[in-house]
Coordinates of C-alpha atoms in Angstrom, one line a residue:
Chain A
X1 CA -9.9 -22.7 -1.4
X2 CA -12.2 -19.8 -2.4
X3 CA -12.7 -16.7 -0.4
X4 CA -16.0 -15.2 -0.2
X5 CA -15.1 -12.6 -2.8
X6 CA -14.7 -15.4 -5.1
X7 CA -17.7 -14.9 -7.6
X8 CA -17.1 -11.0 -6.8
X9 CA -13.5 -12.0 -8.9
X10 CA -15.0 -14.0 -11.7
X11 CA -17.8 -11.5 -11.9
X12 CA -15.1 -8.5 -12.2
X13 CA -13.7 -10.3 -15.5
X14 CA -10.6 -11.5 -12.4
X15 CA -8.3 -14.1 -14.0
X16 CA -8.2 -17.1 -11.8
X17 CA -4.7 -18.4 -10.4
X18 CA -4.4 -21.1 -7.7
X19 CA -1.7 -18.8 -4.8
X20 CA -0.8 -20.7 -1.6
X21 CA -3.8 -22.8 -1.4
X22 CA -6.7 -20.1 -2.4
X23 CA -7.8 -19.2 -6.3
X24 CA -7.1 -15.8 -6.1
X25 CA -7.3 -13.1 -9.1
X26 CA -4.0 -12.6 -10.9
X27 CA -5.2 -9.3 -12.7
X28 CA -8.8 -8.2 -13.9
X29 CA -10.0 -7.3 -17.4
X30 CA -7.9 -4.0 -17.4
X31 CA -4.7 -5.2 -16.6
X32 CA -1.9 -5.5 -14.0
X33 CA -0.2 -2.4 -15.0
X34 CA -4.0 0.2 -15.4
X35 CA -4.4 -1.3 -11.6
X36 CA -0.7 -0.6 -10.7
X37 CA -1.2 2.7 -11.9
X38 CA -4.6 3.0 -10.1
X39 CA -3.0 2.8 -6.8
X40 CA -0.1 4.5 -7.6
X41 CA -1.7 8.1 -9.2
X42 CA -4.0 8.8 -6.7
X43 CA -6.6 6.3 -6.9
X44 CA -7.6 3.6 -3.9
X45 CA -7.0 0.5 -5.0
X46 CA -8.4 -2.7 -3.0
X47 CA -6.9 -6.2 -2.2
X48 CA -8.3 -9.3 -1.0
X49 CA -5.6 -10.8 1.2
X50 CA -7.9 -12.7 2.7
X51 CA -5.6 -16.1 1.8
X52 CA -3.0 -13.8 5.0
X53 CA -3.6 -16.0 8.1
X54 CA -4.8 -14.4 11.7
X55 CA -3.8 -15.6 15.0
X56 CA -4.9 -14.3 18.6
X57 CA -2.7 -15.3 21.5
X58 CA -4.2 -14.6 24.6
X59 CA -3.3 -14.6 28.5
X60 CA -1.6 -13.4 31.3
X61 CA 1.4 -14.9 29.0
X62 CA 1.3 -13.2 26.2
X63 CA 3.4 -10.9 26.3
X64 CA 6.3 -13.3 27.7
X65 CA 5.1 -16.1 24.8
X66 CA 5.9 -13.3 21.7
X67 CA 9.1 -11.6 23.4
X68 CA 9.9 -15.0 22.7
X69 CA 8.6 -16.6 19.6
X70 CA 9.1 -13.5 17.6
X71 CA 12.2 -11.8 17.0
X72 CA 11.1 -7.6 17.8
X73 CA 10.7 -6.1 21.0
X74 CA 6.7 -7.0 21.7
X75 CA 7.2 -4.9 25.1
X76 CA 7.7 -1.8 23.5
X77 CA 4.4 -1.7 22.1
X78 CA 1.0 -0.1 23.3
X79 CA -2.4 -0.6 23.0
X80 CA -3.0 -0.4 19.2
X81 CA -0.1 -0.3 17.7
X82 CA 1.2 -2.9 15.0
X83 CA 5.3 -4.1 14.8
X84 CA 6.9 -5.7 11.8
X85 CA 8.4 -8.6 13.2
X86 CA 9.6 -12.2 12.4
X87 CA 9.3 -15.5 13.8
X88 CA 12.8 -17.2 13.3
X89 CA 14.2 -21.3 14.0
X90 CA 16.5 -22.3 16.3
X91 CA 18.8 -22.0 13.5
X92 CA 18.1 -18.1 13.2
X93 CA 16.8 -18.3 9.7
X94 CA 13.1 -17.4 9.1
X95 CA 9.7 -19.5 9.6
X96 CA 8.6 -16.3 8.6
X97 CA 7.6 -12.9 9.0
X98 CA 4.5 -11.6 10.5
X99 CA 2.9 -8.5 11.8
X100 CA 2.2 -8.4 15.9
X101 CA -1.1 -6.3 16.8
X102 CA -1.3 -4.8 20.5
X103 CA -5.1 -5.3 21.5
X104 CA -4.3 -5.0 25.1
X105 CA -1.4 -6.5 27.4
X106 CA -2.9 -9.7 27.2
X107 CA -4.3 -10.3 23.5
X108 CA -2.4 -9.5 20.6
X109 CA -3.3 -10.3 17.2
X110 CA -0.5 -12.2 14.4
X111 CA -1.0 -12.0 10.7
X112 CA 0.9 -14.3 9.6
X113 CA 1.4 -15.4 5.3
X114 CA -0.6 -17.6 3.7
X115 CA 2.0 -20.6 2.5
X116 CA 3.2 -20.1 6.0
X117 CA 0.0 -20.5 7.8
X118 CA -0.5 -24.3 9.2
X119 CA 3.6 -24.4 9.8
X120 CA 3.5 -21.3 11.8
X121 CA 0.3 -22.4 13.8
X122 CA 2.0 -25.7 14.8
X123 CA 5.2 -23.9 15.7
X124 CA 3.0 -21.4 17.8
X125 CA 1.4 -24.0 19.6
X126 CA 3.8 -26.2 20.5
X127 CA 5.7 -23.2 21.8
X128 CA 2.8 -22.0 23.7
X129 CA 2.6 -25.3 26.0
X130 CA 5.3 -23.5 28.0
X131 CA 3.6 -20.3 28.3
X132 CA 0.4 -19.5 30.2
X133 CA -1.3 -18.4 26.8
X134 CA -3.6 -19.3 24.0
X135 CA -2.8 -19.5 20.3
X136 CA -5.8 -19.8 18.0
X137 CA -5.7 -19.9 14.3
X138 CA -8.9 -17.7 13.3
X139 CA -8.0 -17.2 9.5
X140 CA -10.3 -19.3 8.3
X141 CA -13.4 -16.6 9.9
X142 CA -11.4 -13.6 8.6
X143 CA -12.1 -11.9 5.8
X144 CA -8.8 -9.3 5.3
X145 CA -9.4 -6.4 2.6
X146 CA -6.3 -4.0 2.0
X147 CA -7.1 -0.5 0.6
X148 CA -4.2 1.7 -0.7
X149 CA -3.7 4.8 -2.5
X150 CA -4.5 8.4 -1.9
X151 CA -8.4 8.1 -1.8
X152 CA -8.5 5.0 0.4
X153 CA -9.3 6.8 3.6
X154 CA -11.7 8.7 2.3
X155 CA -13.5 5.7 0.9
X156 CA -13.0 3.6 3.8
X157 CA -14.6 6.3 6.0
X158 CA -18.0 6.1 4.2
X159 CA -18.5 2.7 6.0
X160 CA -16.6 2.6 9.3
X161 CA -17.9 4.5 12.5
X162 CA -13.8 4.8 13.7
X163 CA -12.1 7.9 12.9
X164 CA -9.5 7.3 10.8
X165 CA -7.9 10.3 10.6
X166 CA -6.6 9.1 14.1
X167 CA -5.1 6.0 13.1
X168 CA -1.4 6.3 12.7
X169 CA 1.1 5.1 10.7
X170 CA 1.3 1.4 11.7
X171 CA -1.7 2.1 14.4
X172 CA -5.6 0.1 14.4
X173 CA -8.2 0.5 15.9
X174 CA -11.1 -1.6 16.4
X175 CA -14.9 -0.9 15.7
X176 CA -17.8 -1.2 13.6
X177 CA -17.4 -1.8 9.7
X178 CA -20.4 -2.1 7.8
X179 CA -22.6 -4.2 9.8
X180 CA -20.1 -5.7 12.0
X181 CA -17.0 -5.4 14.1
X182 CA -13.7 -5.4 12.7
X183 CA -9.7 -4.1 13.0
X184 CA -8.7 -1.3 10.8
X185 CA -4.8 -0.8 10.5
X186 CA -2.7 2.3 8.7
X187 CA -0.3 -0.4 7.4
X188 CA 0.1 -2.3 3.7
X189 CA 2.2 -3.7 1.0
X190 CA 2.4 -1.0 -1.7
X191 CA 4.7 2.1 -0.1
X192 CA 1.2 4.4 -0.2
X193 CA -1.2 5.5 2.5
X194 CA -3.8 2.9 3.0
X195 CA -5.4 0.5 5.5
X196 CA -5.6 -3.2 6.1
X197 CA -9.4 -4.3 6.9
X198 CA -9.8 -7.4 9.4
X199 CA -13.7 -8.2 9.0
X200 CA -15.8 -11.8 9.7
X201 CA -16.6 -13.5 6.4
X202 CA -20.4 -12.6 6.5
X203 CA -19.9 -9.2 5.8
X204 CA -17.1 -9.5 3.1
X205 CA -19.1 -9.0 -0.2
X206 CA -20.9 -5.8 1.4
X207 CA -17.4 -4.1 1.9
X208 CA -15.8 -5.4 -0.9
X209 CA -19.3 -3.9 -2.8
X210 CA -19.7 -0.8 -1.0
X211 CA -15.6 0.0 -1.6
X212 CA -16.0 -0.3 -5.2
X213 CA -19.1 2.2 -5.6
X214 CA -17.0 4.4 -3.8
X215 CA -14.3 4.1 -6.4
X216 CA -12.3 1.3 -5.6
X217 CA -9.9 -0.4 -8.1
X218 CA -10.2 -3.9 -7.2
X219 CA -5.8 -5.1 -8.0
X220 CA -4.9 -8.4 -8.1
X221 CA -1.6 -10.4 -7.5
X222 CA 0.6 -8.9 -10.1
X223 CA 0.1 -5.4 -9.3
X224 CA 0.4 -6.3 -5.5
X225 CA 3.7 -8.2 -6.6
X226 CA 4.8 -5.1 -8.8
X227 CA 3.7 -2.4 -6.1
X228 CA 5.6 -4.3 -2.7
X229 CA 9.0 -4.6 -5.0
X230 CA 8.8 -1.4 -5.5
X231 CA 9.0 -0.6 -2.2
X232 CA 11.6 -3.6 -1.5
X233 CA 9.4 -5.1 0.8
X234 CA 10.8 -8.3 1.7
X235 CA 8.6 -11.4 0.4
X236 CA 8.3 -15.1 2.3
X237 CA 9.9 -17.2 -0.6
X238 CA 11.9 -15.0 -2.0
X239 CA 14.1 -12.7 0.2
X240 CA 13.7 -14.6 3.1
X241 CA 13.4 -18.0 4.2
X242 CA 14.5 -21.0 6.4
X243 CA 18.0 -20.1 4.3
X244 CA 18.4 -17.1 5.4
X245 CA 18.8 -14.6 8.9
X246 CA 17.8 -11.4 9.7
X247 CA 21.9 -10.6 9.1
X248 CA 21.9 -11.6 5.6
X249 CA 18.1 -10.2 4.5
X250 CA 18.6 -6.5 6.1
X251 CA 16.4 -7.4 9.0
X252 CA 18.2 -6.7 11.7
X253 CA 16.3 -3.5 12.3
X254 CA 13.2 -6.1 13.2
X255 CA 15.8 -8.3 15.3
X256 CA 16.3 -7.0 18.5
X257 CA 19.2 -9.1 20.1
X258 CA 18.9 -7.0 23.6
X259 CA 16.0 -7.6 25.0
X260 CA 15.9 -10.8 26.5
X261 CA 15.9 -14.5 25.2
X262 CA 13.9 -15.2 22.1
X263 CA 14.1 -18.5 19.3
X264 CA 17.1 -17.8 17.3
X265 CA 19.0 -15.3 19.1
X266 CA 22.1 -17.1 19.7
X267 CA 22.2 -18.3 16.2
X268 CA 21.7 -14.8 14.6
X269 CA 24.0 -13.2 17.5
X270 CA 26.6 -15.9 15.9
X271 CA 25.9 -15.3 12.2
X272 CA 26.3 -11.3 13.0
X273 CA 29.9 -11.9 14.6
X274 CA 31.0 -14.0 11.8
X275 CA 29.3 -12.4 9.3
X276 CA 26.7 -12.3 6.6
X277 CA 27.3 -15.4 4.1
X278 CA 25.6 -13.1 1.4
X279 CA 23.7 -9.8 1.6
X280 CA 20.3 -8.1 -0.2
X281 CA 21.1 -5.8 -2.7
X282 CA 19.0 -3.5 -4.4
X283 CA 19.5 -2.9 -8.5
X284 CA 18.4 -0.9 -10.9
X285 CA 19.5 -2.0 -14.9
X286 CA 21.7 0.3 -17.1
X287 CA 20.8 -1.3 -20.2
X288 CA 17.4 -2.6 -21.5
X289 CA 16.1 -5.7 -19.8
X290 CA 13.7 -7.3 -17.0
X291 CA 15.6 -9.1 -14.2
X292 CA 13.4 -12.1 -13.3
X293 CA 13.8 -14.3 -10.1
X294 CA 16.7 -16.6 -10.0
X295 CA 18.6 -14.6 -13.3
X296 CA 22.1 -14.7 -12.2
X297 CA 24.0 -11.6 -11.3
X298 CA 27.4 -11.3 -11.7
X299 CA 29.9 -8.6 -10.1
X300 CA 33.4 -8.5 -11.7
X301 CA 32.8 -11.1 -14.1
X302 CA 32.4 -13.6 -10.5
X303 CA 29.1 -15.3 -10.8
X304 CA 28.3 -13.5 -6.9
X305 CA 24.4 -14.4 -6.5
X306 CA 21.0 -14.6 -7.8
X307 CA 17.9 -12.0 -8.2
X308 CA 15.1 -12.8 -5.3
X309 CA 12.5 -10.2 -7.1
X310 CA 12.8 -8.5 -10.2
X311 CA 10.1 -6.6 -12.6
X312 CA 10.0 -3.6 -14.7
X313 CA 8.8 -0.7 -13.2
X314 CA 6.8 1.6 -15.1
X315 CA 8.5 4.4 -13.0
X316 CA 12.1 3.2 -12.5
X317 CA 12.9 0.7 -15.7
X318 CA 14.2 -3.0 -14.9
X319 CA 14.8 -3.0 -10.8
X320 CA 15.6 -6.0 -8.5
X321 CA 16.7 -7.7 -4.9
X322 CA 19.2 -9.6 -5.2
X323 CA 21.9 -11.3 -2.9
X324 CA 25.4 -11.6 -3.9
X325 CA 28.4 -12.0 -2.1
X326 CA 29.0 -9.8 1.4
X327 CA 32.4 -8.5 -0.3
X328 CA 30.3 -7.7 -3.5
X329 CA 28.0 -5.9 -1.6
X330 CA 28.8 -2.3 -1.8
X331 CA 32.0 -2.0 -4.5
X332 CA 32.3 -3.8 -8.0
X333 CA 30.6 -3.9 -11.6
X334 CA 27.7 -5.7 -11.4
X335 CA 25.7 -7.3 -13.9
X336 CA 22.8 -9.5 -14.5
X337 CA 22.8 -12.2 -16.9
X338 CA 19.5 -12.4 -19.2
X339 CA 19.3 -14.9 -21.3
X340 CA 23.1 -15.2 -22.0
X341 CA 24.0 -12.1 -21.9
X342 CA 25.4 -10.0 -19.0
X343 CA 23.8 -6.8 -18.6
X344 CA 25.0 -3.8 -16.8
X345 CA 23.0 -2.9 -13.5
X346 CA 23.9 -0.6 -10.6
X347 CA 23.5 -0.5 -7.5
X348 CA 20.7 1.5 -5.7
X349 CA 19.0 2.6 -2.5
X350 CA 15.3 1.4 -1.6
X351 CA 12.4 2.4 -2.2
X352 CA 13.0 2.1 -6.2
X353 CA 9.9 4.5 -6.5
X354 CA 8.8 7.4 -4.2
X355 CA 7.1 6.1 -0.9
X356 CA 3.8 7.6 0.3
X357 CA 3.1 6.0 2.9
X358 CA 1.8 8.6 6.0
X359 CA 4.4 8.2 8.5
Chain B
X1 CA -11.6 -11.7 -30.5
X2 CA -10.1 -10.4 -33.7
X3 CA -8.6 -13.0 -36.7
X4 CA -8.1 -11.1 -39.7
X5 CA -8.9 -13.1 -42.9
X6 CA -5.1 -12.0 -45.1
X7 CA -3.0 -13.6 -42.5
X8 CA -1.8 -17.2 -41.9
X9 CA -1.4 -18.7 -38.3
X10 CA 0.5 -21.0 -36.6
X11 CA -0.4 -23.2 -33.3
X12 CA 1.7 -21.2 -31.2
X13 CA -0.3 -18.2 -31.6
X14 CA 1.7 -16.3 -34.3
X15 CA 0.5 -14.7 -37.3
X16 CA 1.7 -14.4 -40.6
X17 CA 1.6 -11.9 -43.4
X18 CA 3.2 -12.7 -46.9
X19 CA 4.0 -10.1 -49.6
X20 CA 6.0 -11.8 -51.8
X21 CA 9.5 -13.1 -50.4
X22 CA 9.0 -11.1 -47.9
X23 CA 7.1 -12.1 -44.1
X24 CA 6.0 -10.0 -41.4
X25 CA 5.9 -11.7 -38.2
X26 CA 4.1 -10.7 -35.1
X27 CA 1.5 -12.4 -32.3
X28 CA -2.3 -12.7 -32.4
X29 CA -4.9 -11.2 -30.3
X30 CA -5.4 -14.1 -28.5
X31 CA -1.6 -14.3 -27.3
X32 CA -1.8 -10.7 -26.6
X33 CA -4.6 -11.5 -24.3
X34 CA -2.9 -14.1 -22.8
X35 CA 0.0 -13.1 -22.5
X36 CA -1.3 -9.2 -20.6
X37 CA 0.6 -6.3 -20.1
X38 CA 4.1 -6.6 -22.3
X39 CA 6.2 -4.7 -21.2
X40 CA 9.8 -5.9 -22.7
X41 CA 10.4 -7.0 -26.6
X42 CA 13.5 -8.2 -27.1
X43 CA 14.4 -8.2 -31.0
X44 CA 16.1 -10.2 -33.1
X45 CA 19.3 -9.0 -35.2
X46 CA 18.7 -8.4 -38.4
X47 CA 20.5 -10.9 -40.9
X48 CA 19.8 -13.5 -38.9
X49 CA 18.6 -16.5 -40.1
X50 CA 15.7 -18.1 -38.6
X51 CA 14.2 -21.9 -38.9
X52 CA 10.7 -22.4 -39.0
X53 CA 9.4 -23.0 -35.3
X54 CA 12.5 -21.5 -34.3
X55 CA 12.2 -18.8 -31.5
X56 CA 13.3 -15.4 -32.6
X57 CA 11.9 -12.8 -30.7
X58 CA 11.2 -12.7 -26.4
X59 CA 7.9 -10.8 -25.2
X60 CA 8.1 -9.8 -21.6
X61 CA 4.6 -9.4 -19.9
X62 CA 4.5 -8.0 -16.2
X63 CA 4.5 -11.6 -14.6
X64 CA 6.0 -13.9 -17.8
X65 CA 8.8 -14.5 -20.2
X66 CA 7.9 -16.0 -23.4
X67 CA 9.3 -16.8 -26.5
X68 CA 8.3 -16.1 -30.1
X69 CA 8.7 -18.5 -32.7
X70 CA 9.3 -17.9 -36.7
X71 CA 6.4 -18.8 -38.5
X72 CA 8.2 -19.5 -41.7
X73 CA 12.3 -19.8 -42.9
X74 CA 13.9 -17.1 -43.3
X75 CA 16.6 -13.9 -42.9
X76 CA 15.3 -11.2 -40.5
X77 CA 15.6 -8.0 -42.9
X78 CA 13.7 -5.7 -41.0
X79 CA 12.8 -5.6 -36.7
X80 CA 10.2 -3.1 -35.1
X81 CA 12.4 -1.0 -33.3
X82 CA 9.2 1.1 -31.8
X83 CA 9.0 -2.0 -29.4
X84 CA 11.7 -0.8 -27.9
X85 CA 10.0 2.1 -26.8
X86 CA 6.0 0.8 -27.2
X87 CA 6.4 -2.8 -26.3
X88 CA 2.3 -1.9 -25.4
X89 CA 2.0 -2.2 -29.4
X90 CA 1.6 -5.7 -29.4
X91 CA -1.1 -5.5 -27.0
X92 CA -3.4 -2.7 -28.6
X93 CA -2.5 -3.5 -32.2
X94 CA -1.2 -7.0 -32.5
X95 CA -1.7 -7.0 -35.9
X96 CA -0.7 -3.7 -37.1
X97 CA 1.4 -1.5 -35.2
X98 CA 2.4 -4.4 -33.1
X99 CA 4.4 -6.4 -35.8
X100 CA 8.0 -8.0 -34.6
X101 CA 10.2 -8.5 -37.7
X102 CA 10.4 -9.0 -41.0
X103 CA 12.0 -11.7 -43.2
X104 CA 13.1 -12.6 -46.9
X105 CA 11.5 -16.1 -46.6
X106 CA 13.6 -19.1 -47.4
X107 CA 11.0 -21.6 -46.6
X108 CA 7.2 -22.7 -47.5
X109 CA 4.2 -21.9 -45.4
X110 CA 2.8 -24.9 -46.2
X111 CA 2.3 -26.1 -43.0
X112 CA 0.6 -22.8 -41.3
X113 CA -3.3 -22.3 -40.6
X114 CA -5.5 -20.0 -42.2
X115 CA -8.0 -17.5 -40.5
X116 CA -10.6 -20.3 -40.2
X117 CA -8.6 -23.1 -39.3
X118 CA -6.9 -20.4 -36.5
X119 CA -10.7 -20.3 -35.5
X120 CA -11.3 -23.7 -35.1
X121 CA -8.3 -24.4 -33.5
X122 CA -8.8 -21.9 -31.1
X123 CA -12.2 -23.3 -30.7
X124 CA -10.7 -26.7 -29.1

């Protein structure tokens, strides 16, 4: 599937790789690491996520449906205010995780990832039949832009009527962008200030245009990839999924087990008193190397686990999540084996690099 | 892009520069290109021997491992440490600056392209 800011891609020299079901640009002409370093020295980089699915639930039921279905406490939020959150199995482990919008005590907004998107829908909608609420899939009319780095506000405000100086940290607001309405968020994927942009499709191009004379630094996959593990932002597929808990991926701060009955509960309230089966670690490489997914780490010579995300940062060197063993979690030498050879890594706190993000 | 006309090719996108016994070793422009960003060159050891189409070298771009393989037969005598440090070398100067290792050839290059067959083949 193409977004409308295909051509807008192929015609910024965007190399074209098929992700979860869109052709989406990997990296333009410059390079993933000149648009990594856009967004990360001060530039405003922009993103089109538009392959993220969006679902409105809506009615007097809402609010009941989502304490529910997702796994953080929907009650505690007002009227434009966005909440990490998860949607788990019965099993406790994760069908994935989303973000929950507050458009008022009886519409919220999901966004939801895009390999996740028709599984998630059916799960929201047979769930719903027991609610007095409505689940609509709208991704297909949403356009979603993400600007981040130092100068995305002031780009974004050139076309949007909303003040964004008022948007919080993990705050939208609603209004006019270019020539139609949309959502504006203070949230992202890259550990710097920025904005997700909800628009309909019609006006796509315009933004995405009007973004780029203001400065923009259109980043593709890689970057995005490199930016979020620097952060350690978990990602669907890799640090989570139907194999795991919120116990096991550090989660548990978006699990809230008191307040009330919700899909998974018991099961992760089970897993917690017996205890983790594995745990996410965060390491950083002592030696030269790039830890890659599934490379092997070791911790006192015990094959304990595997690496879930690894790169080289340009800031902090060869970096990775991994999970090993709960007992190898905090004490032992760890190592990761690259191609045959086992080497040394520590462990380390997240972010890897400096967060920015306006909080 | 760039093909210079003194080196020989091979299909997997490695070039060739003989002086004698001796081979330098590195990657074209067009693997540069596809390959983007490297990041991570892992050398070989020098006195190593190497086969033909054997992989010596490992270039790490942002998103991909790949391996490079020995154009020719031969003992690595001499690697590029500055990789270490500049592994962007093999992007911005693939055939200069960017080299990977040299070796004291034990084989022929019979069986390698030259600068107009590299063409052509990239062509198809």
């Amino acid at each position: 599937m193409k977004t409308p800011l295909f051509n807008a891609h192929v015609a910024l020299g965007g190399k074209i790789v098929p992700f979860a079901g869109y052709e989406l640009p990997v990296q333009y002409k410059h390079g993933a690491l000149k648009e990594y370093t856009a967004v990360r020295e001060g530039a405003a980089g922009i993103f089109d996520i538009t392959h993220m699915g969006q679902v409105r639930v809506e009615g007097v039921g809402a609010l009941d449906f989502l304490q529910y279905v997702t796994t953080n406490d929907v009650s505690k939020l007002v009227d434009g205010q966005v909440q990490y959150s998860a949607l788990l199995n019965e099993q406790g482990t994760f069908i994935d995780d989303i973000t929950t919008y507050r458009i008022s005590d009886q519409a919220y907004y999901l966004c939801i990832n895009a390999a996740n998107r028709h599984k998630d829908v059916a799960h929201l909608q047979k769930e719903a039949a027991n609610f007095d609420v409505t689940v609509t899939d709208e991704s297909d009319d949403t356009t979603l832009l993400a600007l981040q780095g130092a100068k995305a506000q002031a780009a974004l405000q050139t076309i949007t009527d909303m003040d964004l100086e008022s948007i919080g940290y993990y705050k939208f607001a609603r209004g006019k962008i270019g020539k139609a309405g949309g959502i504006i968020s203070r949230t992202g994927y890259t550990g710097e200030d920025g904005f997700e942009i909800y628009m309909p499709n019609a006006i796509a191009v315009s933004v995405w245009d009007a973004l780029l004379e203001q400065g923009a630094v259109p980043i593709g996959l890689a970057a995005r990839d490199m930016l979020r593990t620097e952060m350690g932002y978990a990602l669907y597929g890799h640090e989570i999924s139907d194999a795991v808990t919120p116990v096991e991926a550090k989660l548990m701060w978006i699990t809230k087990l008191d307040k009330g009955n919700f899909i998974g509960q018991a099961a992760v309230e089970a897993r917690k008193a017996e205890g983790a089966k594995k745990r996410l670690i965060a390491l950083k490489l002592i030696e030269r190397g790039i830890p890659r997914e599934h490379y092997k780490v070791f911790v006192n010579g015990i094959e304990s686990g595997e690496v879930t995300s690894g790169m080289h940062s340009p800031m902090a060197g060869g970096v990775a999540l991994a999970y090993v063993m709960p007992e190898h979690a905090i004490e032992g030498d760890v190592s990761i084996e690259i191609r045959g050879k086992q080497v040394a890594a520590e462990r380390t706190s997240l972010p890897f690099v400096r967060s920015n993000v306006k909080k | 892009m760039s093909i210079p006309a003194d080196l020989k090719y091979t299909k997997e996108h490695e070039w060739v520069r003989i002086e004698g016994d001796v081979a330098t070793f590195g990657v074209s422009d067009h693997a540069q290109e596809a390959l983007g960003d490297i990041v991570f060159v892992e050398l070989p050891e020098i006195g190593r021997t190497v086969d033909a189409a054997e992989a010596y070298a490992v270039v790490e771009s942002v998103k991909a491992v790949s391996d490079v393989y020995a154009p020719v037969a031969g003992e690595i005598i001499e690697v590029n440490e500055a990789l270490e440090s500049e592994p962007e070398k093999v992007n911005t100067e693939p055939y200069g600056a960017g080299w990977i290792a040299k070796v004291k050839m034990s084989g022929n290059a019979d069986e390698l392209m030259s600068d107009d067959e590299y063409a052509t083949f990239l062509e198809e």
